[in-house]
mmCIF file of C-alpha atoms and ligand atoms in Angstrom:
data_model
loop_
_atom_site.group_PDB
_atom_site.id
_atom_site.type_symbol
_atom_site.label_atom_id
_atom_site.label_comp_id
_atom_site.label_asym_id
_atom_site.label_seq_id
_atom_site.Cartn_x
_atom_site.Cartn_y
_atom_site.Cartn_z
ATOM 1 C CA UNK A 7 -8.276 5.623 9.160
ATOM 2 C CA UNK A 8 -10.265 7.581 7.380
ATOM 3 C CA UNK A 9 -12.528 7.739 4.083
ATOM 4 C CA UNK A 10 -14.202 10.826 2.031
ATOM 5 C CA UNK A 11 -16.333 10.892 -0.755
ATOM 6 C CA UNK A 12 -15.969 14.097 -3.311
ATOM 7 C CA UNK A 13 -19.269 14.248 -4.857
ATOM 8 C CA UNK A 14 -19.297 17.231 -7.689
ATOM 9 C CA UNK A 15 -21.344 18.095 -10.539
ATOM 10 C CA UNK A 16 -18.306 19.889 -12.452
ATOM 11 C CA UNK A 17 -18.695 19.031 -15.619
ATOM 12 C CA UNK A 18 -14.823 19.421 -17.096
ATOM 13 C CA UNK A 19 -13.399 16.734 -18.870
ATOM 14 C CA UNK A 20 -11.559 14.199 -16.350
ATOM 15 C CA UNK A 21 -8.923 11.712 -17.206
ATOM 16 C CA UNK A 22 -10.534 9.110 -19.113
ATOM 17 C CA UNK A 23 -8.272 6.736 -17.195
ATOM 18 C CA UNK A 24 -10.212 7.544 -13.610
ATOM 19 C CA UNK A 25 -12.642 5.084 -13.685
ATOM 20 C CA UNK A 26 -14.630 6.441 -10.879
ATOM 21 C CA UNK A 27 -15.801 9.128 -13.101
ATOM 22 C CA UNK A 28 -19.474 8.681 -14.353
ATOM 23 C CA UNK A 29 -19.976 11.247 -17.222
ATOM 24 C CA UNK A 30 -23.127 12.245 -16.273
ATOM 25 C CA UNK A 31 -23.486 12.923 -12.559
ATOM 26 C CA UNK A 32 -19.607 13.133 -12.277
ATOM 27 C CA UNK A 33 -18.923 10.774 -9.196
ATOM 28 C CA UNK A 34 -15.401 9.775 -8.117
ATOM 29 C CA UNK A 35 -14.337 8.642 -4.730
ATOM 30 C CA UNK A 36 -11.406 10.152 -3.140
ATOM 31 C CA UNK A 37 -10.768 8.107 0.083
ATOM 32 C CA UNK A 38 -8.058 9.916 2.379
ATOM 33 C CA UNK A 39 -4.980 7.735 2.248
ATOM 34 C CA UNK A 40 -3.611 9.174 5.482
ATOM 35 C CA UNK A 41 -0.175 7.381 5.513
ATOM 36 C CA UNK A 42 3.009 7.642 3.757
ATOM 37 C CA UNK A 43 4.627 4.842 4.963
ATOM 38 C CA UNK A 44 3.714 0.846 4.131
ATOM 39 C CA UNK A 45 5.007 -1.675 5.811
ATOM 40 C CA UNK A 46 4.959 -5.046 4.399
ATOM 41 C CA UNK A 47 5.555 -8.132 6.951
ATOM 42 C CA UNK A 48 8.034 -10.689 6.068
ATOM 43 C CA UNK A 49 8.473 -12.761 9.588
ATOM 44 C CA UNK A 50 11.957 -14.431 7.911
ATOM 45 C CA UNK A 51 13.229 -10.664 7.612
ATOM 46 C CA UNK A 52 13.311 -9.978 11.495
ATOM 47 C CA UNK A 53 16.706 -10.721 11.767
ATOM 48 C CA UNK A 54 15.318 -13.746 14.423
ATOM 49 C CA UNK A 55 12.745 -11.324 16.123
ATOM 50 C CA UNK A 56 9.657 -12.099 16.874
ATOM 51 C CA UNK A 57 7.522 -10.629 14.032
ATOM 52 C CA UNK A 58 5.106 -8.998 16.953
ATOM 53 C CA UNK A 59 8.003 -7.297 18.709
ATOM 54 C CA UNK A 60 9.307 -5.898 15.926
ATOM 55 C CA UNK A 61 5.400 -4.614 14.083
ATOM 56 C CA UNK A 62 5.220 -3.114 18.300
ATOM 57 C CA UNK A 63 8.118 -1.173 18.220
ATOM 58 C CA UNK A 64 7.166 -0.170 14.719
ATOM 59 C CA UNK A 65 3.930 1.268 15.613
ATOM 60 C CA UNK A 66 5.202 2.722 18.818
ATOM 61 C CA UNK A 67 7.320 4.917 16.783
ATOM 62 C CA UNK A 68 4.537 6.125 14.669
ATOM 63 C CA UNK A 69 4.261 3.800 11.632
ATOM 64 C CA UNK A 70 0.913 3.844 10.409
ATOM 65 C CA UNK A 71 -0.144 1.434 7.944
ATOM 66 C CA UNK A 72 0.537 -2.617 8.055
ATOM 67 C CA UNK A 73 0.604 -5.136 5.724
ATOM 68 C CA UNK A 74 0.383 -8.800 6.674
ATOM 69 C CA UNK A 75 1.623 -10.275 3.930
ATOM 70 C CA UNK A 76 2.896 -14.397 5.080
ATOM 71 C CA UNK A 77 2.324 -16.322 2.233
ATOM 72 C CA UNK A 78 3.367 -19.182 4.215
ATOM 73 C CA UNK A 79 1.222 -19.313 7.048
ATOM 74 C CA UNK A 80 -2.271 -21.413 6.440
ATOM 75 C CA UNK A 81 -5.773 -19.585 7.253
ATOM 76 C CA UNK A 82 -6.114 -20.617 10.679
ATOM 77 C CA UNK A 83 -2.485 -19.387 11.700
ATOM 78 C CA UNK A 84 -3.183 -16.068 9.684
ATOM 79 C CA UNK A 85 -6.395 -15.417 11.701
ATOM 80 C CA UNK A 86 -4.351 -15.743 14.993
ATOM 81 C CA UNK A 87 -1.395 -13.233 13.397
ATOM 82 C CA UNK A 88 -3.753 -10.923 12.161
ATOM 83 C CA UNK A 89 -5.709 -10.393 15.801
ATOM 84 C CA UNK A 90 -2.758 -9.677 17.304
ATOM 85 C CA UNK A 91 -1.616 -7.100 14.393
ATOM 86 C CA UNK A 92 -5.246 -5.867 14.933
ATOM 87 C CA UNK A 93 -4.614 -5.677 18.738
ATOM 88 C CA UNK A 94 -1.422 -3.944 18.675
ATOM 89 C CA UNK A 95 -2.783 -1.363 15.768
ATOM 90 C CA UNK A 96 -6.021 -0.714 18.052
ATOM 91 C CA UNK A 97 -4.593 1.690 20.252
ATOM 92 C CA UNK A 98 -2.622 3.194 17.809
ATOM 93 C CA UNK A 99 -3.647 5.047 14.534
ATOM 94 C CA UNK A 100 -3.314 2.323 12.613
ATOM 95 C CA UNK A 101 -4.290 0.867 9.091
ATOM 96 C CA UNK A 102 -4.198 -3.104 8.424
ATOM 97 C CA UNK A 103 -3.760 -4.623 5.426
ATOM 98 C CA UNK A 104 -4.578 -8.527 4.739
ATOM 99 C CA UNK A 105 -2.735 -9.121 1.199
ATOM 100 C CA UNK A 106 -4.744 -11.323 -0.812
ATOM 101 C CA UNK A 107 -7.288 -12.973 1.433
ATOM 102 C CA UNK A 108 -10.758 -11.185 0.612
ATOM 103 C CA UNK A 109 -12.409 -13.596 2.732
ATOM 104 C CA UNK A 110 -10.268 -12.974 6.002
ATOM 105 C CA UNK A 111 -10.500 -8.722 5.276
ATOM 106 C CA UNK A 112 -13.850 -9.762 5.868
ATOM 107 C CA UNK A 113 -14.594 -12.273 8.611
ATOM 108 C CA UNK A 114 -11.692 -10.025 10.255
ATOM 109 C CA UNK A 115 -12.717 -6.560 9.481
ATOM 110 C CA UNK A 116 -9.391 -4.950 8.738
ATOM 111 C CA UNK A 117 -9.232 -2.046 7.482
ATOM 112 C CA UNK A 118 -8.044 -3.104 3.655
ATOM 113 C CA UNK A 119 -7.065 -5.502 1.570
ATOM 114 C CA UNK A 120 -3.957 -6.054 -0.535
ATOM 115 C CA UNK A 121 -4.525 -7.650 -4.181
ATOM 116 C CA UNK A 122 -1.665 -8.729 -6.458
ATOM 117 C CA UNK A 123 -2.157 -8.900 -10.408
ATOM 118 C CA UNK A 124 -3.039 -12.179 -10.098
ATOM 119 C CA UNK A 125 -5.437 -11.673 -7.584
ATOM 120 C CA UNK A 126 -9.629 -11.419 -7.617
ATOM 121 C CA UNK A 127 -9.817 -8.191 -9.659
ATOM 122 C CA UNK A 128 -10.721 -5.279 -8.429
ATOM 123 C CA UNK A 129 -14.026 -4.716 -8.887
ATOM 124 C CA UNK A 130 -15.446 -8.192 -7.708
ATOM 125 C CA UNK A 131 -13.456 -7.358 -4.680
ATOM 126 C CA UNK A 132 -15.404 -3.998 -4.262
ATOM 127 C CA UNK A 133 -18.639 -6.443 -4.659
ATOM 128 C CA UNK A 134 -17.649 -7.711 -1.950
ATOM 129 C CA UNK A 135 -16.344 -5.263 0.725
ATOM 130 C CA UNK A 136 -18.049 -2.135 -0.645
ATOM 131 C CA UNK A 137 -16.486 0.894 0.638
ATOM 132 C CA UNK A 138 -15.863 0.091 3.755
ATOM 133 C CA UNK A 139 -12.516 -1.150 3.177
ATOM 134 C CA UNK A 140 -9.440 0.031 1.253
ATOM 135 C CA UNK A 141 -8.085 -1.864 -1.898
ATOM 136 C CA UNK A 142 -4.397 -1.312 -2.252
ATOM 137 C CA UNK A 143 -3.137 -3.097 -5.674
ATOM 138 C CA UNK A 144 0.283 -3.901 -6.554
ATOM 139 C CA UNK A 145 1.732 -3.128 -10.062
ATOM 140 C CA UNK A 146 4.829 -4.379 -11.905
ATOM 141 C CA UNK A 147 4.313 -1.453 -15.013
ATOM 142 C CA UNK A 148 2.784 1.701 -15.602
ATOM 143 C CA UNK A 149 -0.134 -0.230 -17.662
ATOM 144 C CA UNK A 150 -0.632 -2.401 -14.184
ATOM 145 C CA UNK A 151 -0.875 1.079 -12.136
ATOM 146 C CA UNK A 152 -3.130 2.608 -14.919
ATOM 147 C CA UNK A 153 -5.414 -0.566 -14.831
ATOM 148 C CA UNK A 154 -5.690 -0.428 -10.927
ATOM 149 C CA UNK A 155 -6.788 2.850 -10.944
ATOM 150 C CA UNK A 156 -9.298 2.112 -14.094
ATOM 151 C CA UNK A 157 -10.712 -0.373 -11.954
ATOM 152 C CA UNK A 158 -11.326 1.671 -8.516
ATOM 153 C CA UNK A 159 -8.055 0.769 -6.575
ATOM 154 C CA UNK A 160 -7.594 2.996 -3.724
ATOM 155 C CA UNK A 161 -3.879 2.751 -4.094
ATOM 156 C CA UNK A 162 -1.395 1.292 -5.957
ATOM 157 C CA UNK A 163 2.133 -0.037 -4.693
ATOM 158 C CA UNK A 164 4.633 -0.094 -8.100
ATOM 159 C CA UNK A 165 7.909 -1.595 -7.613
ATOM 160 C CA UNK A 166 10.800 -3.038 -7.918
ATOM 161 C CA UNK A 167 11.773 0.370 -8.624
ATOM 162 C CA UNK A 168 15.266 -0.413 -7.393
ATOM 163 C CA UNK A 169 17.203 -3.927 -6.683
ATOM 164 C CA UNK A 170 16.188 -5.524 -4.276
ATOM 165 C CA UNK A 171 16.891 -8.808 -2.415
ATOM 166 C CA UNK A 172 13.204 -9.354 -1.106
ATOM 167 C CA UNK A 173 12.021 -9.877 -4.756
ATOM 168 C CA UNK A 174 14.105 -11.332 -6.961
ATOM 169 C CA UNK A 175 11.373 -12.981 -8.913
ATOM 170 C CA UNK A 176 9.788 -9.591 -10.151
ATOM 171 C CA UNK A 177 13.083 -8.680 -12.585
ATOM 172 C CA UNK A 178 14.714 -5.747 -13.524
ATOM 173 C CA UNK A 179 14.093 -3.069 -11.536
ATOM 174 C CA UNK A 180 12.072 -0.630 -13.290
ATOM 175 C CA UNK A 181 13.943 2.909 -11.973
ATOM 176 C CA UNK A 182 12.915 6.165 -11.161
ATOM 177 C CA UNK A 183 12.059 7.460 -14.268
ATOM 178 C CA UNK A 184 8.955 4.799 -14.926
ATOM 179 C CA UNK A 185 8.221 5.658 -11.282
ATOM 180 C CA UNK A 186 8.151 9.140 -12.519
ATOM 181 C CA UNK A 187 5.776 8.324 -15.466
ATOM 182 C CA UNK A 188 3.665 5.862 -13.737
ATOM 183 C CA UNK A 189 2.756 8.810 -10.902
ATOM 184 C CA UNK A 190 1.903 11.331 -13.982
ATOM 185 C CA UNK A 191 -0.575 8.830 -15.410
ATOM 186 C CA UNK A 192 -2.770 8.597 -12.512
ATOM 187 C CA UNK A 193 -4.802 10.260 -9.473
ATOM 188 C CA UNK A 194 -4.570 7.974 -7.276
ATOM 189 C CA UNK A 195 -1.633 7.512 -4.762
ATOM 190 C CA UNK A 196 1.486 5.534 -6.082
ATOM 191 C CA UNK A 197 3.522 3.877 -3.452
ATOM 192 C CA UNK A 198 6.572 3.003 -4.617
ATOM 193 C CA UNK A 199 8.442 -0.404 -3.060
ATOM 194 C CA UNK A 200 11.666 -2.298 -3.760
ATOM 195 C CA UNK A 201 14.930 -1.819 -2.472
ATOM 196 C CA UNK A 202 13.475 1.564 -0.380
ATOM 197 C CA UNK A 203 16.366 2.906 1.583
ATOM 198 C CA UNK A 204 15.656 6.215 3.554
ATOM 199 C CA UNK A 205 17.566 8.145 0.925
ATOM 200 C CA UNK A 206 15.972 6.699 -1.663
ATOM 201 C CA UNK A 207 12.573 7.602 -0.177
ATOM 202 C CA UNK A 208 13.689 11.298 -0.093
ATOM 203 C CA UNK A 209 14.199 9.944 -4.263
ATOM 204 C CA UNK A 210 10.990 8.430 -4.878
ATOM 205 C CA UNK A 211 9.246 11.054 -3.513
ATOM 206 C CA UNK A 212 10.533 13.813 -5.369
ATOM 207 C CA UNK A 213 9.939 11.368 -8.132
ATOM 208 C CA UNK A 214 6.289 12.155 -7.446
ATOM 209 C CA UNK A 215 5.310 8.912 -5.282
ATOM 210 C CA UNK A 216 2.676 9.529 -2.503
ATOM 211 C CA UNK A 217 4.770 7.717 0.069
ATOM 212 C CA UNK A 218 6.594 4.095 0.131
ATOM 213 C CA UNK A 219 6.619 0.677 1.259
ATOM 214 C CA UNK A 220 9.115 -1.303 2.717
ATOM 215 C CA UNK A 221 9.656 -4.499 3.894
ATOM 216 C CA UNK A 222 14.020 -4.745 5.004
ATOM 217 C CA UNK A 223 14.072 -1.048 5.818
ATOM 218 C CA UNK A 224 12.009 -1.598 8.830
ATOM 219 C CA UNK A 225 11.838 -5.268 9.756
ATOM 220 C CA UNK A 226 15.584 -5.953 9.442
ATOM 221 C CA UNK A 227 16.821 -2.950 10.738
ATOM 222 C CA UNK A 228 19.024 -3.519 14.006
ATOM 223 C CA UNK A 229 17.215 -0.290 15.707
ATOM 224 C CA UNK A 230 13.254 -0.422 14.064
ATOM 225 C CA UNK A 231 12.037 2.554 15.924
ATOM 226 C CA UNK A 232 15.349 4.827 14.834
ATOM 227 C CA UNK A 233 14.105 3.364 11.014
ATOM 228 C CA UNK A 234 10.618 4.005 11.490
ATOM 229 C CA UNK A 235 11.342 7.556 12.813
ATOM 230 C CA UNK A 236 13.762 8.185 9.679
ATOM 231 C CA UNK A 237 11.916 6.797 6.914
ATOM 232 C CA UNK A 238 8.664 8.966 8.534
ATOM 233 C CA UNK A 239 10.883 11.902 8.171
ATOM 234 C CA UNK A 240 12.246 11.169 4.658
ATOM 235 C CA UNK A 241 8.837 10.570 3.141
ATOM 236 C CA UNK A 242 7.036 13.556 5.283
ATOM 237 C CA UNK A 243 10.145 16.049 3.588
ATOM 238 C CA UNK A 244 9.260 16.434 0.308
ATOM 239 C CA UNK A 245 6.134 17.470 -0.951
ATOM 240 C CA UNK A 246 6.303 16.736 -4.737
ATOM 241 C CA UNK A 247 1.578 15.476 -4.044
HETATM 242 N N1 LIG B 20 7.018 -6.150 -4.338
HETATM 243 C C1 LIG B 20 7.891 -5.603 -5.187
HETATM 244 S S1 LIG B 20 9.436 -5.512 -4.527
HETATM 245 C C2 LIG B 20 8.910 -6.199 -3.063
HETATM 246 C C3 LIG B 20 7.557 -6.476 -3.135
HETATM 247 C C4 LIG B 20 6.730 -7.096 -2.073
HETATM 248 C C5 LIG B 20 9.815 -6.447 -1.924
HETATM 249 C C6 LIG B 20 10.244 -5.200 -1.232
HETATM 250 O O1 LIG B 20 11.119 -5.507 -0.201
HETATM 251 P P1 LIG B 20 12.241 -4.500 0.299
HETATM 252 O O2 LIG B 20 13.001 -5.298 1.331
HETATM 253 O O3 LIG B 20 11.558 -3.302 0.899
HETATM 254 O O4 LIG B 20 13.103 -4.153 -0.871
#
């Protein structure tokens, strides 16, 4: 995983909405996001795998980037899940995500941390991990993305762009054409989740979305390493950013 910094004195006018820019000495930070490809752990969406199997055979087939993201599991048994993500993702080029828990990003050193809109905001999370980590936000509207970006979000994950049985809670889905606004709006990259098929990756991307994340496509598939290999390939075809 890997971070740059894009210090220029350019003086033309940026977005207003890139928060990262300081007027005078124009300063924004432009960390590499180096994967296209999110996945999001749900351990009761393993079709009765082991969650560790399945994250293996993911990684082994060249996924990149992990959220653990089990809102069920208390701190201790989170610490134990996310050592062995961590150990699995070590020899591999991997990127872990802890959603939510600033404190365990820290005491565990992953390599980001996942906030919701209801999480610590942004820049008190910053505070407290500096740059050393990655701060992925989650948005429900283009206002959410526009707001994680204003407030020095690495990435943002927008979604449900498209029906899906994972999260019922969040609504309407809000369709490719929001998706298609949202990505306009901002610099930073938009990943787009809900209901993310391999097809519809090929969609979202040409919508202008960096890359996707998934949570069924991958962990429920019957063969994860023939999904991981597909969904690589749909996301890695089109080159809309
Ligand atoms: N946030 C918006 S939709 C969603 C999350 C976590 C669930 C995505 O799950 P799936 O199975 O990839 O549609």
């Amino acid at each position: 995983m890997s971070r740059c910094y894009l210090l220029t004195a350019q003086h033309s006018k940026l977005p207003t909405h890139n928060s990262q820019l300081i007027t005078q000495n124009i300063f924004f930070r432009m960390p590499s996001i180096d994967f296209r490809l999110y996945l999001v752990t749900d351990r009761h969406q393993t079709q009765g795998r082991p969650l560790l199997s399945v994250l293996a055979r993911f990684i082994d087939a060249g996924g990149t980037a992990i959220q653990v993201r089990e809102r069920d599991l208390n701190t201790g048994q989170l610490m134990a899940l996310l050592q062995d993500v961590q150990c699995l993702a070590r020899s591999a080029r991997m990127t872990v995500f802890i959603n939510d828990r600033v404190d365990l990003a820290t005491t565990m050193n992953t390599d980001g941390v996942h906030l919701r809109e209801t999480s610590l905001p942004v820049p008190a999370v910053r505070d407290v991990v500096g740059s050393s980590h990655l701060i992925g936000v989650s948005a429900h509207s283009i206002d959410g993305v526009v707001q994680a970006e204003c407030q020095g979000a690495d990435f943002v994950v927008l979604g449900p762009i498209y029906e899906t049985p994972s999260k019922r809670g969040y609504g309407q889905p809000l369709g490719l054409a929001m998706l298609e606004r949202a990505c306009h709006r901002v610099n930073i990259p938009v990943f787009a989740i809900g209901g993310i098929s391999i097809a519809r990756a090929r969609e979202v991307r040409s919508a202008g979305a960096f890359g996707v994340a998934v949570i069924s496509a991958i962990l429920a598939a019957a063969d994860v390493a023939v999904a991981t290999h597909e969904m690589l390939n749909a996301v890695a075809e089109t080159t809309t950013r």
